[in-house]
XYZ file of N, CA, C and O in Angstrom:
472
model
N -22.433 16.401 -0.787
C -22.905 15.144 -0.274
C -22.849 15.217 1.248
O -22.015 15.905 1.837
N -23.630 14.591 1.765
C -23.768 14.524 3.243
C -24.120 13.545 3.898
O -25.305 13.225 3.991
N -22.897 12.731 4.614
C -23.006 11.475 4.812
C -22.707 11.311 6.711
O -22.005 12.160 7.259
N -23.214 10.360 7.383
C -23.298 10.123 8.213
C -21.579 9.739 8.990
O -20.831 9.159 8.203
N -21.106 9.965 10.107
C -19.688 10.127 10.198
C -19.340 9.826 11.797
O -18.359 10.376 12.298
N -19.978 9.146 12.392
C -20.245 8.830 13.269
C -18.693 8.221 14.107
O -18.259 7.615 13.127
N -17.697 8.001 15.120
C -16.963 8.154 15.523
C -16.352 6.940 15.144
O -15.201 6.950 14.708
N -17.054 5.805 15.272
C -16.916 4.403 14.975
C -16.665 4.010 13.639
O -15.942 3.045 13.395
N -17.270 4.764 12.655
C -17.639 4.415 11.280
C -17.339 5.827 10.095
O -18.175 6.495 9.486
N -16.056 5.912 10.087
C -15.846 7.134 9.277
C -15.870 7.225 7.673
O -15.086 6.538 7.018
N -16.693 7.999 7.122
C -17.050 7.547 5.833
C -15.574 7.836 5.174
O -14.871 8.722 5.660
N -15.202 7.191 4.240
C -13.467 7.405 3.178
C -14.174 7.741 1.951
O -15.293 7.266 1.762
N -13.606 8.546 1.064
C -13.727 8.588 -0.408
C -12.412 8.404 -0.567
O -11.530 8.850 0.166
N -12.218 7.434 -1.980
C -11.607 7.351 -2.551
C -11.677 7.560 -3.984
O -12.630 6.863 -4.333
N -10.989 8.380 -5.452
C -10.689 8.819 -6.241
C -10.585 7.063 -6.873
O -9.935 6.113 -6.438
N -11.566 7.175 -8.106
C -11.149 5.394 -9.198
C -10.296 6.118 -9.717
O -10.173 7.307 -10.010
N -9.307 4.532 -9.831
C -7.964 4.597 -10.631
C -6.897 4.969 -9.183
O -6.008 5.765 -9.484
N -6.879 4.638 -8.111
C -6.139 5.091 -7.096
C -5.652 3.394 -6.631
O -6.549 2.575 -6.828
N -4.558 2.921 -6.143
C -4.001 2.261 -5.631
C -3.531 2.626 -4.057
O -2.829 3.589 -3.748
N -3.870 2.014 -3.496
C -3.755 2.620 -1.839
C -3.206 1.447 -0.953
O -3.801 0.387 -0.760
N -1.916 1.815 -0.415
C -1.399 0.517 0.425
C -1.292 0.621 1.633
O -1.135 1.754 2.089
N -1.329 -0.196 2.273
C -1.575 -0.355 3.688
C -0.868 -1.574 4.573
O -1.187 -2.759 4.481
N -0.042 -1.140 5.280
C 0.746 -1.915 5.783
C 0.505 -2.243 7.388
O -0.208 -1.357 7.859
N 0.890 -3.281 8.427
C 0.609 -3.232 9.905
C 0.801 -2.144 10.631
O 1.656 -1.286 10.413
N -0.075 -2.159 11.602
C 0.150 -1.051 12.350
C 1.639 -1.017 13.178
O 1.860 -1.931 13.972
N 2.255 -0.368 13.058
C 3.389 -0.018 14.002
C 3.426 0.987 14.780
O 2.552 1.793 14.463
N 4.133 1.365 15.795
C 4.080 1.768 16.776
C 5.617 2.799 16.445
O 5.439 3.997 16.664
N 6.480 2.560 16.146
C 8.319 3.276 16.009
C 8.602 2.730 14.169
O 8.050 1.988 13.357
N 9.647 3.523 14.217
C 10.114 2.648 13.050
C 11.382 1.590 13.151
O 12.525 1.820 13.545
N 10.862 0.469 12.711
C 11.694 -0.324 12.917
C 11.515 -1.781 13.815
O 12.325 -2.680 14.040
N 10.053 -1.595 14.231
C 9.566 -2.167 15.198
C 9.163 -3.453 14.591
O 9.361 -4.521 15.169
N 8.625 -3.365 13.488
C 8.857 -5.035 12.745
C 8.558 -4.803 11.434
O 7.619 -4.031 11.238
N 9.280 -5.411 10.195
C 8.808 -5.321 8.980
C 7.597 -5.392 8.572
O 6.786 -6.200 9.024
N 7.272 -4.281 7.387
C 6.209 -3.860 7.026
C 5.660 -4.721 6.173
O 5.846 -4.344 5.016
N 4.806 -6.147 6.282
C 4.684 -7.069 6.129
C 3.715 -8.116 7.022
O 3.936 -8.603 8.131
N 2.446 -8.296 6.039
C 1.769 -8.191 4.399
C 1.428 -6.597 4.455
O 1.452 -5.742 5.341
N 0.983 -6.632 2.588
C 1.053 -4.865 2.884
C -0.435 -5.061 2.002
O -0.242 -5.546 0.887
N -1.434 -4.854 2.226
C -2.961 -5.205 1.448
C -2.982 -3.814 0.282
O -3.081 -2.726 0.850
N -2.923 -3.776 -0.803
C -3.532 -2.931 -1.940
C -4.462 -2.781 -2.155
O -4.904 -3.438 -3.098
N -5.219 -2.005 -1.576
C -6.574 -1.353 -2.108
C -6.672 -0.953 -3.204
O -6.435 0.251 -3.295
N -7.016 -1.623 -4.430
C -7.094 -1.449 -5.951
C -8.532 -0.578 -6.368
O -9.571 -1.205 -6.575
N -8.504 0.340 -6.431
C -9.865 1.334 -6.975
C -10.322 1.266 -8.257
O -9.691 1.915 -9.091
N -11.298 0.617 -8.627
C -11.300 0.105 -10.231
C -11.938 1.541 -10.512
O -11.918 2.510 -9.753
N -12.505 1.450 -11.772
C -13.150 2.773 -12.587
C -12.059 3.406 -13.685
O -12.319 3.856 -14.801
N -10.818 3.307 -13.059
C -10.029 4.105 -14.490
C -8.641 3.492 -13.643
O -8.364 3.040 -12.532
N -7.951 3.810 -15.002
C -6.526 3.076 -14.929
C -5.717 4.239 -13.894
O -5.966 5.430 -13.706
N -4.691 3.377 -13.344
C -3.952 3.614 -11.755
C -2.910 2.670 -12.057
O -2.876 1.517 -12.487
N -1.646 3.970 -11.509
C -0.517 3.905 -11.851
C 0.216 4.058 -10.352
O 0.134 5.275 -10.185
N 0.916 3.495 -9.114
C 1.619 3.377 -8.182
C 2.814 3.245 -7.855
O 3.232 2.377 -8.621
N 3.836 3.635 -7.035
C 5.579 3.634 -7.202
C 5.301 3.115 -5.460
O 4.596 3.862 -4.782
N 5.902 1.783 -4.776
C 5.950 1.741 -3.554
C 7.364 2.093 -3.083
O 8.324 1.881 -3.823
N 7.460 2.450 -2.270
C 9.138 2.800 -2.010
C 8.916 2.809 -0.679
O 7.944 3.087 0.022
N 10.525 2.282 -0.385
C 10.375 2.104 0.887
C 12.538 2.110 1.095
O 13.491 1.766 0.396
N 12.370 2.604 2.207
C 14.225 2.366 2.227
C 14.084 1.990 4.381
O 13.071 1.937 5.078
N 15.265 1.851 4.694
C 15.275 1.982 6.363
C 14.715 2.510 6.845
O 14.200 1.609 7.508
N 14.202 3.463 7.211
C 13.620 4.630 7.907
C 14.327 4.627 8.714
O 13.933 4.216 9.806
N 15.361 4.970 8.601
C 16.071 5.255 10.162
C 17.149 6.591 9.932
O 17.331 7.405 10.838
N 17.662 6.671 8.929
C 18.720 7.553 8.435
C 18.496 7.780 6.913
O 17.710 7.260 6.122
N 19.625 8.901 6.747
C 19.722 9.192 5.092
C 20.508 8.591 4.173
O 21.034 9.152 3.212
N 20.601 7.272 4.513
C 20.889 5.971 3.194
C 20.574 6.774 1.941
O 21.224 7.280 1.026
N 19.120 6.657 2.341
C 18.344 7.220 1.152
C 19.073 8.259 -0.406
O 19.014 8.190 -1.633
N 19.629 9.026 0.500
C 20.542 10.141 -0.092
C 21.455 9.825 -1.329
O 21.924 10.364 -2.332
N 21.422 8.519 -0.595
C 22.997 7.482 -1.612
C 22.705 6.409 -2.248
O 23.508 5.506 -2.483
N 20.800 6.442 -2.778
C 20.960 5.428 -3.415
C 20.311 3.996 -2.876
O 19.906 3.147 -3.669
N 20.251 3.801 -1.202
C 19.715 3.063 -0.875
C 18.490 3.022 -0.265
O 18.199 3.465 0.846
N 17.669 2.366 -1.197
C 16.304 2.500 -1.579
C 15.538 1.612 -2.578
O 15.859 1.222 -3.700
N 14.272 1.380 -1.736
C 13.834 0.161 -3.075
C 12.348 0.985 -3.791
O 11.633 1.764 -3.162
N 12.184 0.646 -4.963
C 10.953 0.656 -5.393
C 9.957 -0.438 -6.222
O 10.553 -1.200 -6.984
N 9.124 -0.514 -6.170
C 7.842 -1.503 -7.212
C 6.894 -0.908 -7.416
O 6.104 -0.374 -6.637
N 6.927 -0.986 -8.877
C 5.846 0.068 -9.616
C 4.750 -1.006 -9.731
O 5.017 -2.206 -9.792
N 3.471 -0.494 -9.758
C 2.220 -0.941 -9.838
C 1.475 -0.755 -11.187
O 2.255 -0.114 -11.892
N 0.257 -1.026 -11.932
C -0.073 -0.798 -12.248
C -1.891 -1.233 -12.732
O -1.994 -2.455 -12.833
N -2.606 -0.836 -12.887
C -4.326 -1.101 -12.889
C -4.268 -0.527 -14.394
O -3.788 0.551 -14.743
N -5.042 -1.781 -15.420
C -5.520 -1.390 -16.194
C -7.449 -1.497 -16.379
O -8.263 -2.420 -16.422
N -7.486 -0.618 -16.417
C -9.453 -0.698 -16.039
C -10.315 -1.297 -17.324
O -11.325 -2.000 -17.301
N -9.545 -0.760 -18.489
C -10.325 -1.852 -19.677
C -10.068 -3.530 -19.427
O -11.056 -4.263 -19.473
N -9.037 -3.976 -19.225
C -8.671 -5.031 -18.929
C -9.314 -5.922 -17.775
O -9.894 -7.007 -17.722
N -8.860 -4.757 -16.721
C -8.832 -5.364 -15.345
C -7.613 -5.947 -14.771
O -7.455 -6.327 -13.611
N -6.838 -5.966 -15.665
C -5.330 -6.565 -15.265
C -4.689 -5.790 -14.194
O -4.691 -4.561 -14.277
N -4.156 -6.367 -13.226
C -2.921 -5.428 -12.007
C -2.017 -6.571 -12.342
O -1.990 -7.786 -12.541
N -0.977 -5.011 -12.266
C 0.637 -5.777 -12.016
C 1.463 -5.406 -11.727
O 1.864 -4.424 -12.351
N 2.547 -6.089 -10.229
C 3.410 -5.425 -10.016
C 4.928 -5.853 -10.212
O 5.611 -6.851 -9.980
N 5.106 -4.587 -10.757
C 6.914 -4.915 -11.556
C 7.066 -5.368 -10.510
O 6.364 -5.718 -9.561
N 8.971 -5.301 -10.997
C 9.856 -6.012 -10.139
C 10.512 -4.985 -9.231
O 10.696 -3.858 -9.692
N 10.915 -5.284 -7.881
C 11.747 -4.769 -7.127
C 12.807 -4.337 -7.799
O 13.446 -5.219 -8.374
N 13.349 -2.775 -7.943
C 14.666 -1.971 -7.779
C 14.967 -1.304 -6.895
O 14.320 -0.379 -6.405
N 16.415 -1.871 -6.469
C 16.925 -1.286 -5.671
C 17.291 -1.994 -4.652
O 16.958 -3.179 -4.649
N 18.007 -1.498 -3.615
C 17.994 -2.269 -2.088
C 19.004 -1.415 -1.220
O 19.758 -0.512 -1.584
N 18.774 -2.032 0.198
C 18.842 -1.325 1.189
C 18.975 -2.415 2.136
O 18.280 -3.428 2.055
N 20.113 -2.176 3.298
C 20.137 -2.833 4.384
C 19.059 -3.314 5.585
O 18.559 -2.599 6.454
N 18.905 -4.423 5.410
C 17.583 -5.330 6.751
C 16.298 -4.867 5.538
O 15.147 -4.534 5.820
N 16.829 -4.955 4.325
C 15.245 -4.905 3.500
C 14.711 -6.714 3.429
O 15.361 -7.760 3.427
N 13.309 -6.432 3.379
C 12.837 -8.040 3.317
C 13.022 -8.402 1.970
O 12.705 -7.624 1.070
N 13.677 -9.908 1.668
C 13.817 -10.127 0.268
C 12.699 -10.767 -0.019
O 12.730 -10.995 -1.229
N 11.458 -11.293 0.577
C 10.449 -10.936 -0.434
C 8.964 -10.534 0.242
O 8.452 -10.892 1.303
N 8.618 -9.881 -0.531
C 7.647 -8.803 0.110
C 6.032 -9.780 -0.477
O 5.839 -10.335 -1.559
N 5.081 -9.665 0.773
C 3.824 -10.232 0.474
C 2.489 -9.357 0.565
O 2.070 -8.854 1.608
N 1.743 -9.231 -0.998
C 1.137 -8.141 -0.912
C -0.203 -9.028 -0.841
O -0.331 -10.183 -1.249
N -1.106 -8.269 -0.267
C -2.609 -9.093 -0.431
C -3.571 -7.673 -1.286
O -3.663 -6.501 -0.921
N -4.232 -8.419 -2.615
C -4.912 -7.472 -3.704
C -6.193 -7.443 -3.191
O -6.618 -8.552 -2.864
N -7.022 -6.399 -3.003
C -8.337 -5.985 -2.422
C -8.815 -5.025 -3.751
O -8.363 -3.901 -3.969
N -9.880 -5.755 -4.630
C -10.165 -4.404 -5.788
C -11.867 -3.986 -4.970
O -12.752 -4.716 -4.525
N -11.748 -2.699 -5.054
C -12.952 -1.769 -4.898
C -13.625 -1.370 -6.137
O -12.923 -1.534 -7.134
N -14.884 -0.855 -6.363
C -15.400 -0.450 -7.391
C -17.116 0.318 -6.690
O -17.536 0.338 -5.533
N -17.569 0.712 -7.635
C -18.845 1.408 -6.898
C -19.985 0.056 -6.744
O -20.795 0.037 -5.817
N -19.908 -1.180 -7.911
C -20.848 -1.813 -7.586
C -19.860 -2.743 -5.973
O -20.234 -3.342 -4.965
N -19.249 -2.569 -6.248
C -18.950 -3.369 -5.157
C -17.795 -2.717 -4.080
O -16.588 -2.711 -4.322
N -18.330 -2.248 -3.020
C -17.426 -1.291 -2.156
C -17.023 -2.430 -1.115
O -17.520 -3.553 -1.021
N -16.123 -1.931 -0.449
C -15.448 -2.535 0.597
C -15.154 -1.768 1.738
O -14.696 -0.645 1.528
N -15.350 -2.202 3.122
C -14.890 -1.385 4.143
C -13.357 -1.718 4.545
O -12.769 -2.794 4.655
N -12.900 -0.253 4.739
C -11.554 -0.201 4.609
C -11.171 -0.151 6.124
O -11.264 0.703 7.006
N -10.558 -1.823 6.027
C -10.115 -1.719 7.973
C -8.874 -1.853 8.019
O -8.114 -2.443 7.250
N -8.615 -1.085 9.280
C -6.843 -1.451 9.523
C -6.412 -2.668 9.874
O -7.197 -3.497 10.334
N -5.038 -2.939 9.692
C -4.436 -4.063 9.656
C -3.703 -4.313 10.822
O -2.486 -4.339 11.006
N -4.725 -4.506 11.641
C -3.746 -4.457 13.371
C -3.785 -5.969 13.317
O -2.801 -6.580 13.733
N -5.040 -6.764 12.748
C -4.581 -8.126 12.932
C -3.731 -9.106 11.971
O -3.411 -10.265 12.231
N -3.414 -8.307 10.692
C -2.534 -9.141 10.099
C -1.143 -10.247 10.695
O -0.631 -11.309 10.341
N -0.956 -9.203 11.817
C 0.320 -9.709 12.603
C 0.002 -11.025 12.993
O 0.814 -11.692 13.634
């Protein structure tokens, strides 16, 4: 395929059945919670996601401190859903705000960054 790619306008493929998250732009870690985090939902076939996230600052991680939320896309359905938070970790946000974006071929979406969510 050979698609136009121009500096401004970079073509993305994305794989259906893919869940893709996207959080504010930051600059360091630590610089402000990662929060709203938009899900790019890829319809066409079922998609399965683990978000994890711990401090980023050190190896907590090592010991346990660490969160995850599993995702999930069912494509016969159409149903998404995301479990529940396990786990935790110090200065984690107790509740996390996701915004759902579904893609599909009849209906594509341009995928922009989230510099203005802030």
């Amino acid at each position: 395929m050979t698609v136009a790619a121009p500096y401004e306008r970079l073509p993305l493929f994305i794989k259906a059945g893919s869940i893709l998250p996207i959080g504010p732009e930051i600059e360091y870690t630590g610089q402000k919670p990662d929060d709203p985090i938009i899900l790019y939902v890829y319809t066409g076939a079922d998609a399965r996601f683990t978000l994890y996230e711990d401090e980023g600052t050190n190896y907590n991680y090592e010991n346990g401190e660490y969160a995850t939320i599993e995702m999930t896309y069912q494509d016969a359905t159409g149903e998404f859903t995301i479990g529940e938070r396990k786990g935790d970790f110090p200065g984690m946000l107790k509740e996390r705000t996701f915004q759902v974006t579904f893609v599909s071929k009849d209906k594509p979406r341009g995928f922009a960054p989230t510099k203005n969510l802030t």
